[in-house]
Coordinates of C-alpha atoms and ligand atoms in Angstrom, one line a residue:
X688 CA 16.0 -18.4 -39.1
X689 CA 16.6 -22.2 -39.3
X690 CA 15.1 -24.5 -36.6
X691 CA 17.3 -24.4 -33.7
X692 CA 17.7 -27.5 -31.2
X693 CA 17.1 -26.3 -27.4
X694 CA 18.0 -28.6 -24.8
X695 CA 18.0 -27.9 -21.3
X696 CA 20.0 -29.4 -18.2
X697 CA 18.8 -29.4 -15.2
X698 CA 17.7 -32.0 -12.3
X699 CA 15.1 -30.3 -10.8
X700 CA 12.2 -32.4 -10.1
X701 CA 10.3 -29.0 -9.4
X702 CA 10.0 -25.2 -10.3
X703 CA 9.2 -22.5 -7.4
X704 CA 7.9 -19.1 -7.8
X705 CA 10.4 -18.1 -4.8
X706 CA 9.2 -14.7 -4.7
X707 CA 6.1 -16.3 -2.8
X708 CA 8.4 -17.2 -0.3
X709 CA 8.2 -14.3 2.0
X710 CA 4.4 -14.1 2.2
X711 CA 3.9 -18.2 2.1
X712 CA 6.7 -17.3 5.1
X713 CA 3.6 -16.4 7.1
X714 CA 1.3 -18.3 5.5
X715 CA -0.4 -15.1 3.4
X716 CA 0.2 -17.4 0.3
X717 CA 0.1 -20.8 0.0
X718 CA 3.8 -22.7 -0.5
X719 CA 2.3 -25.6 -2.7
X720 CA 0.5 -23.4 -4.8
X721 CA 3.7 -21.8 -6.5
X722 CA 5.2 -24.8 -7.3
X723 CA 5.2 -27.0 -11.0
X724 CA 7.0 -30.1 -11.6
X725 CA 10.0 -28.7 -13.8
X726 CA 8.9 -31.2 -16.6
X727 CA 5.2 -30.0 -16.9
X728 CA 7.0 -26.4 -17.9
X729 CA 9.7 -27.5 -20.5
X730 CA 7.5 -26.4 -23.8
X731 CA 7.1 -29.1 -26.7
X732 CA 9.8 -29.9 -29.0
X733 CA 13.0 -28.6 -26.5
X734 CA 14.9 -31.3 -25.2
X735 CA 14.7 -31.9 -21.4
X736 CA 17.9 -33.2 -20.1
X737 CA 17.0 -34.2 -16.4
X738 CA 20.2 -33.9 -15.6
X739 CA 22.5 -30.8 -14.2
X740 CA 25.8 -29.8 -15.7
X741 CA 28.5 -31.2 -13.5
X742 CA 31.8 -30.3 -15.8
X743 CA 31.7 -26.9 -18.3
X744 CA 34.6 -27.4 -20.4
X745 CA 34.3 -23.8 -22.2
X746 CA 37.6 -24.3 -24.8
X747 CA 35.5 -27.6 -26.1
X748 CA 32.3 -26.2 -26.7
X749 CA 31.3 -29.0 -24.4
X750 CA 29.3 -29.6 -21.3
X751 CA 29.1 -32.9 -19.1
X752 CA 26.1 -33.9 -16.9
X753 CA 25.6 -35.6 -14.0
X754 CA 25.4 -39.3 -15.4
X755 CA 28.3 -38.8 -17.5
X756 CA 27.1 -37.5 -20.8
X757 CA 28.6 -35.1 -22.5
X758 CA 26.9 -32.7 -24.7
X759 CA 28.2 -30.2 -27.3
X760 CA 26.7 -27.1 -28.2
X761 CA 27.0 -23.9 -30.5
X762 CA 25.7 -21.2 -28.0
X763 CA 25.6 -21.6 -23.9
X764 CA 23.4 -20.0 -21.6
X765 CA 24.3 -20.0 -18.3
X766 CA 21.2 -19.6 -15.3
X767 CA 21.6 -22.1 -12.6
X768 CA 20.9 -19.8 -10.1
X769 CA 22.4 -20.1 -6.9
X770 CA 23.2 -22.4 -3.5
X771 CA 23.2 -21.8 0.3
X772 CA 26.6 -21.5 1.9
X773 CA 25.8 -22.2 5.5
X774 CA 29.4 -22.6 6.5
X775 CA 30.4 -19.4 7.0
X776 CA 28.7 -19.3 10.3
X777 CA 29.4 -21.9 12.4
X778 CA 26.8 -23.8 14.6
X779 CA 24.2 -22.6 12.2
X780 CA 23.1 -25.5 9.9
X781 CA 23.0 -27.6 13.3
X782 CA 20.6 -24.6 14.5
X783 CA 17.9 -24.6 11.3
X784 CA 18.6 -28.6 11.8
X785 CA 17.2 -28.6 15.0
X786 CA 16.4 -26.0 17.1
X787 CA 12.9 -25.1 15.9
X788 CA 13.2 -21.0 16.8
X789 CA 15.4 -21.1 13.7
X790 CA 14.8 -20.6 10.5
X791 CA 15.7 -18.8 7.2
X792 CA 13.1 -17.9 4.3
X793 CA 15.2 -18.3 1.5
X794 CA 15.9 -22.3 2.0
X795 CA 12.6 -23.9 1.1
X796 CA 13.7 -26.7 3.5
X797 CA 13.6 -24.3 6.5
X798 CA 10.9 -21.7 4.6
X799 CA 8.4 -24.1 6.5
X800 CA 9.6 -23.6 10.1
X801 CA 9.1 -19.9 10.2
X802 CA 4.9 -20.3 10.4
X803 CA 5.6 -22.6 13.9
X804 CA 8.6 -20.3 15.1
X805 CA 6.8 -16.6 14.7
X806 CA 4.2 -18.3 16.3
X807 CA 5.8 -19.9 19.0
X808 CA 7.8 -16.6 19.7
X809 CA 6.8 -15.3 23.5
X810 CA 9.0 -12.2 24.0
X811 CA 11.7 -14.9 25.7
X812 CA 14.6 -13.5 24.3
X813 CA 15.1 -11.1 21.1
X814 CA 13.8 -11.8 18.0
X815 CA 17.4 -11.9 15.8
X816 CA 17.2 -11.2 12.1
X817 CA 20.7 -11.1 10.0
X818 CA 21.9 -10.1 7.1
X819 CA 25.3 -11.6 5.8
X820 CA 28.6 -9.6 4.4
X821 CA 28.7 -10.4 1.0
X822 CA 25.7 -9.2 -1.1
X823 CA 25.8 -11.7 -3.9
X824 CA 22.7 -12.9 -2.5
X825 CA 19.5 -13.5 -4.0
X826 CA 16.6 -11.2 -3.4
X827 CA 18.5 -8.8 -1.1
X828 CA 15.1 -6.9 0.4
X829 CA 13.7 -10.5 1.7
X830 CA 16.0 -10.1 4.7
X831 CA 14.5 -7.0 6.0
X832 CA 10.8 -8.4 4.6
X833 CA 10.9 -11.1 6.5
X834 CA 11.1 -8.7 10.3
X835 CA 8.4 -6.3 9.1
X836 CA 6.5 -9.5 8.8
X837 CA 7.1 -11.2 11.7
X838 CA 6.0 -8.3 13.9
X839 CA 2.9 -8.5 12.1
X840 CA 2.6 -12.2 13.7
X841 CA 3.8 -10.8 16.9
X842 CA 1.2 -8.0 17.4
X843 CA -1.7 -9.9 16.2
X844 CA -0.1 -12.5 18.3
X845 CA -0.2 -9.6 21.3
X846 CA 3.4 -10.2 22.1
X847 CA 3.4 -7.2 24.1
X848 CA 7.5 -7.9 25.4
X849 CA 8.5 -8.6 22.0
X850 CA 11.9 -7.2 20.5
X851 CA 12.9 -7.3 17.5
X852 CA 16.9 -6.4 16.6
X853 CA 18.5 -6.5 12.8
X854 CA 22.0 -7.2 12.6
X855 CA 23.7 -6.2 9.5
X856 CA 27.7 -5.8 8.9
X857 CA 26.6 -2.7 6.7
X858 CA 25.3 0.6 7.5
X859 CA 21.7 0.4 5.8
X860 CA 18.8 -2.3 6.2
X861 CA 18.3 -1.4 2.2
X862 CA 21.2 -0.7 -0.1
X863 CA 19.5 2.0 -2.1
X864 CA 18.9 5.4 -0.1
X865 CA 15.2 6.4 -1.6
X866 CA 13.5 2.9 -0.3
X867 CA 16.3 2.6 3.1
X868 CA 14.9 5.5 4.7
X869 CA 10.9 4.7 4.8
X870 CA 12.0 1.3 5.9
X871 CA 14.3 2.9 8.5
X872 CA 11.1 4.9 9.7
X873 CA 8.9 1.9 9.7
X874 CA 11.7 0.2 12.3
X875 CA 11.9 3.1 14.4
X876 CA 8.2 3.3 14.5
X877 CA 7.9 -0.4 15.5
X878 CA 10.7 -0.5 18.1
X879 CA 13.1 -2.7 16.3
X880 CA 16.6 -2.2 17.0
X881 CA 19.1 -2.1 14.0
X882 CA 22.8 -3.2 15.3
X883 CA 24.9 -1.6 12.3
X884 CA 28.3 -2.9 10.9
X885 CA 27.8 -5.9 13.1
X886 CA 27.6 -9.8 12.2
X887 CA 26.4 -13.1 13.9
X888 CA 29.5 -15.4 13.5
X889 CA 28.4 -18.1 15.6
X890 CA 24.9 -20.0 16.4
X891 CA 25.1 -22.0 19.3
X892 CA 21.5 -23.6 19.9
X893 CA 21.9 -25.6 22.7
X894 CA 22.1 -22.4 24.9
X895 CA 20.2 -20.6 22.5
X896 CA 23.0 -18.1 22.2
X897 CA 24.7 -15.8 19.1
X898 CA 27.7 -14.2 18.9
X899 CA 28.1 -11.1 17.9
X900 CA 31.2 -9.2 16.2
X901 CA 31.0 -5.5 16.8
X902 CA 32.7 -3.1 14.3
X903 CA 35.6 -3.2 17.0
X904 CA 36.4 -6.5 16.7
X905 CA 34.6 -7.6 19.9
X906 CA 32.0 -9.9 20.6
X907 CA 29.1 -10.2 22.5
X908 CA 27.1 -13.1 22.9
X909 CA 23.2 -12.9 23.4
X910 CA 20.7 -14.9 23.7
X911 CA 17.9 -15.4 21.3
X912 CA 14.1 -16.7 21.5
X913 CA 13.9 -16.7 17.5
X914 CA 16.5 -16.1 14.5
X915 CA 16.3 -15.8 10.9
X916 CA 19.6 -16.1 9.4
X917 CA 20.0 -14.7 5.8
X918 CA 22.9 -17.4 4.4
X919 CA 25.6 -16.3 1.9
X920 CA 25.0 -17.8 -1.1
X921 CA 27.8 -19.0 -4.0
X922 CA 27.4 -20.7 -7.5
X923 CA 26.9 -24.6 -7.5
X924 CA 30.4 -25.7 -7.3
X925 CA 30.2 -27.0 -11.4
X926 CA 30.1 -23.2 -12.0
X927 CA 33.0 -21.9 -9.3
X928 CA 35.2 -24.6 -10.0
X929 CA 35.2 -23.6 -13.6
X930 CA 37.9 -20.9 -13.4
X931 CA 37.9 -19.5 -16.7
X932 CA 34.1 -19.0 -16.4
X933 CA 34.2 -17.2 -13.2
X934 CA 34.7 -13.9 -11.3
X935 CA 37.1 -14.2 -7.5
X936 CA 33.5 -14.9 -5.9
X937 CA 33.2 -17.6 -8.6
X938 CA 29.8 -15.8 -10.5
X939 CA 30.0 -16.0 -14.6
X940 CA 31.9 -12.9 -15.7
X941 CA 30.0 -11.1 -18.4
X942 CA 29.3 -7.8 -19.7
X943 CA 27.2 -6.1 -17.8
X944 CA 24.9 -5.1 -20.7
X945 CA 25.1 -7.4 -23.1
X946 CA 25.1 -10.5 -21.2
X947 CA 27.9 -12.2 -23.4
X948 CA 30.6 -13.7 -21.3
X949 CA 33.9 -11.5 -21.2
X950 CA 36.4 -14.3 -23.0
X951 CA 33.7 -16.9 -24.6
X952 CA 31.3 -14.9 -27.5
X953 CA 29.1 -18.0 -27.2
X954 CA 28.5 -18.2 -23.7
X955 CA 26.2 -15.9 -21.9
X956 CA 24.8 -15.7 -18.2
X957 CA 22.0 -14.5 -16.3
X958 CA 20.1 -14.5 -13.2
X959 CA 21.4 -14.8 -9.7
X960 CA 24.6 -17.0 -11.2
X961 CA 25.6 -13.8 -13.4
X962 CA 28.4 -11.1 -12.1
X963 CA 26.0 -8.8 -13.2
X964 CA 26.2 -5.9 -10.7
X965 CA 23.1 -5.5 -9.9
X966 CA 20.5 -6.7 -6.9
X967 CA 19.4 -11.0 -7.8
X968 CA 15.7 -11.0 -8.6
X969 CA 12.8 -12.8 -11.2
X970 CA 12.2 -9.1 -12.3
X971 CA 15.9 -8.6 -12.9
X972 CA 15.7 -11.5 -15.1
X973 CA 12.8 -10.4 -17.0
X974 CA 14.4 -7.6 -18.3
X975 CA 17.6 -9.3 -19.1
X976 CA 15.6 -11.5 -21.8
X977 CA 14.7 -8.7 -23.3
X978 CA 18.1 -8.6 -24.2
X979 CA 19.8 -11.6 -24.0
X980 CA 17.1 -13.5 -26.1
X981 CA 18.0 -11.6 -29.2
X982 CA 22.0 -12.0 -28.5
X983 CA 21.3 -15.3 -27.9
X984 CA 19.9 -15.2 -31.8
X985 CA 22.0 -12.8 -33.2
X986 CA 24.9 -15.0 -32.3
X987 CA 23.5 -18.0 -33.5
X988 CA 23.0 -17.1 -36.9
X989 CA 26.6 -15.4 -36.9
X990 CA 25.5 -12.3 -39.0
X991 CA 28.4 -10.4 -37.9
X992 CA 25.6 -7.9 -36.4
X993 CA 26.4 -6.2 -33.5
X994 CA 24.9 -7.3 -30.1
X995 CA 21.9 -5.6 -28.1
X996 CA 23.9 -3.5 -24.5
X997 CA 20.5 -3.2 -23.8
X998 CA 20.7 -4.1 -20.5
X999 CA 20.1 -1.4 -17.8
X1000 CA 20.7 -3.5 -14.6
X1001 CA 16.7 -3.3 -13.6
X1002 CA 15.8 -5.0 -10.7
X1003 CA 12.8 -4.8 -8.3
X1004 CA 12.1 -5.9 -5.3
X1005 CA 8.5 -5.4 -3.8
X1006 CA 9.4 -4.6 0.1
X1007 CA 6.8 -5.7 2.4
X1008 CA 6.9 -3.6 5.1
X1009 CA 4.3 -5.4 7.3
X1010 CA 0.1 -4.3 7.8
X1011 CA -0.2 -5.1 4.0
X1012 CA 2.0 -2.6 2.5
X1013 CA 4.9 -2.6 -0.4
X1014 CA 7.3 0.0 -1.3
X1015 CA 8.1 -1.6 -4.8
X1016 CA 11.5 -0.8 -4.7
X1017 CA 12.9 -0.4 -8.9
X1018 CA 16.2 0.6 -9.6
X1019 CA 19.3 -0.1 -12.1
X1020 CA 22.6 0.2 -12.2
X1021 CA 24.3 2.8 -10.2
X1022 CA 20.9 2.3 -7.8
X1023 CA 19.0 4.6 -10.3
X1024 CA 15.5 4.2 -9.0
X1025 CA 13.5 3.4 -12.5
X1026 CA 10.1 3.2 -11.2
X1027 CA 7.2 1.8 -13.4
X1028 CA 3.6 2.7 -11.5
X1029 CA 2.4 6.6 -11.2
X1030 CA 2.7 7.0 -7.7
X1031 CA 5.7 7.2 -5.6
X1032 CA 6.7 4.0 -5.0
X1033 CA 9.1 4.7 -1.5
X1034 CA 5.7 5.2 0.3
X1035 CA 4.0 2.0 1.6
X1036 CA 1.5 1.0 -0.4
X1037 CA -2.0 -1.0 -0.3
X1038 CA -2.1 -1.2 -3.9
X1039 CA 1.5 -2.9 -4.7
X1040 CA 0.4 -5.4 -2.2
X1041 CA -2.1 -6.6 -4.1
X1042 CA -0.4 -6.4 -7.2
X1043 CA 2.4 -8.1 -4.9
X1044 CA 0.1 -10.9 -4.2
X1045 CA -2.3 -11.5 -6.7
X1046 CA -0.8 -9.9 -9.7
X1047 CA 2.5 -11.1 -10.2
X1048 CA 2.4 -14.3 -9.2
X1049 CA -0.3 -14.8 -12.8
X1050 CA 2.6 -12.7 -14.8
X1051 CA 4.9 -15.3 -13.6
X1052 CA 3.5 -18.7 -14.8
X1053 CA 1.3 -17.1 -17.6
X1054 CA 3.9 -14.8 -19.1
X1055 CA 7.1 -14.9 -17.5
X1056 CA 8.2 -18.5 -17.7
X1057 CA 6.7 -18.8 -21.3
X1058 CA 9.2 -15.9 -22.5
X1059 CA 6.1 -13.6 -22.7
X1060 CA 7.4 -10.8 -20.4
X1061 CA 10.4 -9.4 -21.0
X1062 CA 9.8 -6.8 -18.1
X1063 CA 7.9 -3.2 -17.8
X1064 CA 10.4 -1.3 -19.8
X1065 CA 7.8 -0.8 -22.3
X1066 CA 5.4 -0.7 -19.7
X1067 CA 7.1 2.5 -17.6
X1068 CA 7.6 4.2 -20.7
X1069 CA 4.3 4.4 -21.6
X1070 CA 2.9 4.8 -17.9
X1071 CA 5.2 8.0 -17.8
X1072 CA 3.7 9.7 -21.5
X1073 CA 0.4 9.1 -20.0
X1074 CA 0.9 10.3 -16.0
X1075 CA 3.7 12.7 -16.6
X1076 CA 2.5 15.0 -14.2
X1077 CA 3.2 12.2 -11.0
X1078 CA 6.4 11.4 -12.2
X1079 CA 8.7 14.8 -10.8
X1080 CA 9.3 13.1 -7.3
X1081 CA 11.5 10.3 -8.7
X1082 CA 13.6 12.6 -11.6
X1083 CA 14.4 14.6 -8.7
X1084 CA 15.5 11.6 -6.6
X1085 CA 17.9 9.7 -9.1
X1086 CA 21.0 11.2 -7.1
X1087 CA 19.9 9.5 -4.2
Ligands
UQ1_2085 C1 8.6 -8.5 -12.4 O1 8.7 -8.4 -13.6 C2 8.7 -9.7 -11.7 O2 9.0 -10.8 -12.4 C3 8.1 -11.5 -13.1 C4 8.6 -9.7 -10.3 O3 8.7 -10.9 -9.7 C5 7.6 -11.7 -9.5 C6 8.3 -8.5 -9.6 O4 8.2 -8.6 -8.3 C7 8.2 -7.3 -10.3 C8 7.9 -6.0 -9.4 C9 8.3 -7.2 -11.6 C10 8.3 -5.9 -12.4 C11 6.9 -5.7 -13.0 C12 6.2 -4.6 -12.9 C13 4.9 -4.5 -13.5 C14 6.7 -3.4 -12.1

């Protein structure tokens, strides 16, 4: 294949490893440590932009960037990830601004007020931890990770009044059935109280109060003593603004196995700004290479050979359920559990933690953002020839 010019726009000063974030959370990994300045990463000979795309202009073949250059290209890949909406609760940016009992995990500005609030926390007043409405958030299991974890602080803490209440507008804590229920079990064995089909829709931190819509339509108002509020998230506004790129809730429309946009052959998405039905995460993402790397090629060369629809929607998310245990939640499309290791993966486990901790951040800068990794398809496959005896549990369970 002839040499192919890469460029890459984007005006990130730095790169995170934001699946530290829930453990860095609660200080179990260090923040700093899982960050690179974006241009120590970009490899030799691609050409670093520095800037983000402000206009897509998808008819032209043409993108424009923030200080007003305008670059043309053969093939586009879209992955610029995703932004926090905070304005669909009202009072609750004012709250992460400045009431320090509030934070939020996935923001890295607010990430490092959790440490001082868990800590802080006396038992005056629930604990509140939310979950929003629309799931086209990014690493959808961090919203329940983030309460088993705090009651860790709590009880070493000895926070003997604590209480702990999850307030989600749907009727699980975990969208996929097999890894819901031992998480359900692990709140009911921990006291916390789950407030189903119910939503905070307003923060009000002077008084320390939230208000809360019931699936009747009325509203109680509580008071809290700590909150962590899961934000919706949306596409930077260059992406949603860009209607003939975008889904109604503005994400790049593609195919949901090849990864080629549905009206432009030359543009493909993934990551959390893709429609790709599927829960956001970097092990999603590792599998979509796989797949998109060699569409990527297959169109550049313009062979006329068809496109890999390799793509199986595979996500993971490793759930931290609190005293240093993981269910490593794996699943595809259709919530198909498509677990990798020979054990069963819905019971909390010592040994995904450390994996959890000390594994995969290593796969991450050593394999994963090199293009190294393109996920444990292969992996699984030959885990299952070798321990096909472990393996009934989760045939049985695919229904589920
Ligand atoms: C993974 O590939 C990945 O991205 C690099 C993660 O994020 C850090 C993960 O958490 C997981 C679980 C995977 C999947 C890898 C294996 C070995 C199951």
């Amino acid at each position: 294949m002839p040499k192919v010019k890469i460029g890459i726009a984007d005006n990130s000063e730095f790169h995170y490893y934001q699946p530290s974030w829930a453990l860095a959370a609660v200080r179990l990994l260090d923040f700093d440590r899982h960050k690179r300045p974006l241009k120590s990463m970009i490899p030799k000979g691609v050409n670093f932009l520095e800037n983000s795309v402000a206009r897509f202009m998808p008819e032209e073949n043409t993108v424009s960037l923030d200080d007003g250059s305008k670059v043309s290209y053969d093939c586009l890949l879209i992955a610029c990830g995703l932004e926090m909406n905070y304005n669909s609760v009202p009072g609750i940016k004012d709250a992460l601004d400045n009431d320090p009992q509030v934070f939020t995990i996935f923001d890295r500005l607010y990430n490092c007020k959790a440490f001082d609030a868990l800590n802080a926390y006396s038992g005056d007043g629930p604990a509140m931890y939310t979950y929003p409405m629309d799931e086209n958030f990014k690493c959808r299991g961090a919203a329940a990770k983030i309460l088993f974890l705090s009651d860790d602080v709590f009880e070493k803490n000895n926070i003997r009044n604590r209480r702990l209440v999850f307030v989600t507008p749907k009727d699980y804590m975990f969208s996929v059935p097999r890894y819901n229920r031992p998480l359900l079990k692990i709140a009911a064995q921990r006291n916390i109280e789950i407030r189903y089909e119910s939503e905070v829709c307003r923060v009000d931190h002077r008084s320390r109060n939230v208000t809360i819509r019931h699936p009747d339509g009325s509203e109680e108002v509580t008071r809290y003593g700590l909150l962590h509020f899961t934000p919706e998230m949306r596409t930077p506004s260059a992406v949603r603004s860009c209607l003939d790129l975008v889904d109604k809730s503005g994400f790049v429309q593609v195919h949901p196995d090849s990864m080629q946009h549905v009206k432009y052959p030359n543009i493909f998405s993934i990551g959390d700004c893709s429609n790709l039905p599927t829960s956001k995460s970097a092990a999603a993402v590792s599998e979509q290479l796989y797949t998109v790397v060699p569409n990527l090629q297959i169109t550049l060369q313009n062979t006329g050979e068809p496109l890999k629809t390799t793509y199986t929607g595979y996500t993971a998310c490793p759930l931290l359920c609190g005293h240093k245990r993981v269910v490593l939640a794996e699943f595809g499309y259709g919530k198909k559990p498509m677990e990798t290791f020979p054990l069963d993966q819905s019971k909390p486990s010592r040994l995904i933690y450390i994996v959890k901790k000390y594994w995969m951040p290593q796969l991450y800068w050593h394999f994963f953002v090199k293009g190294l990794w393109t996920g444990p398809a292969g992996m699984r496959k030959w885990l299952k020839r070798i321990f096909f005896w472990t393996r009934k549990d989760v045939e049985l369970s695919t229904v589920s």
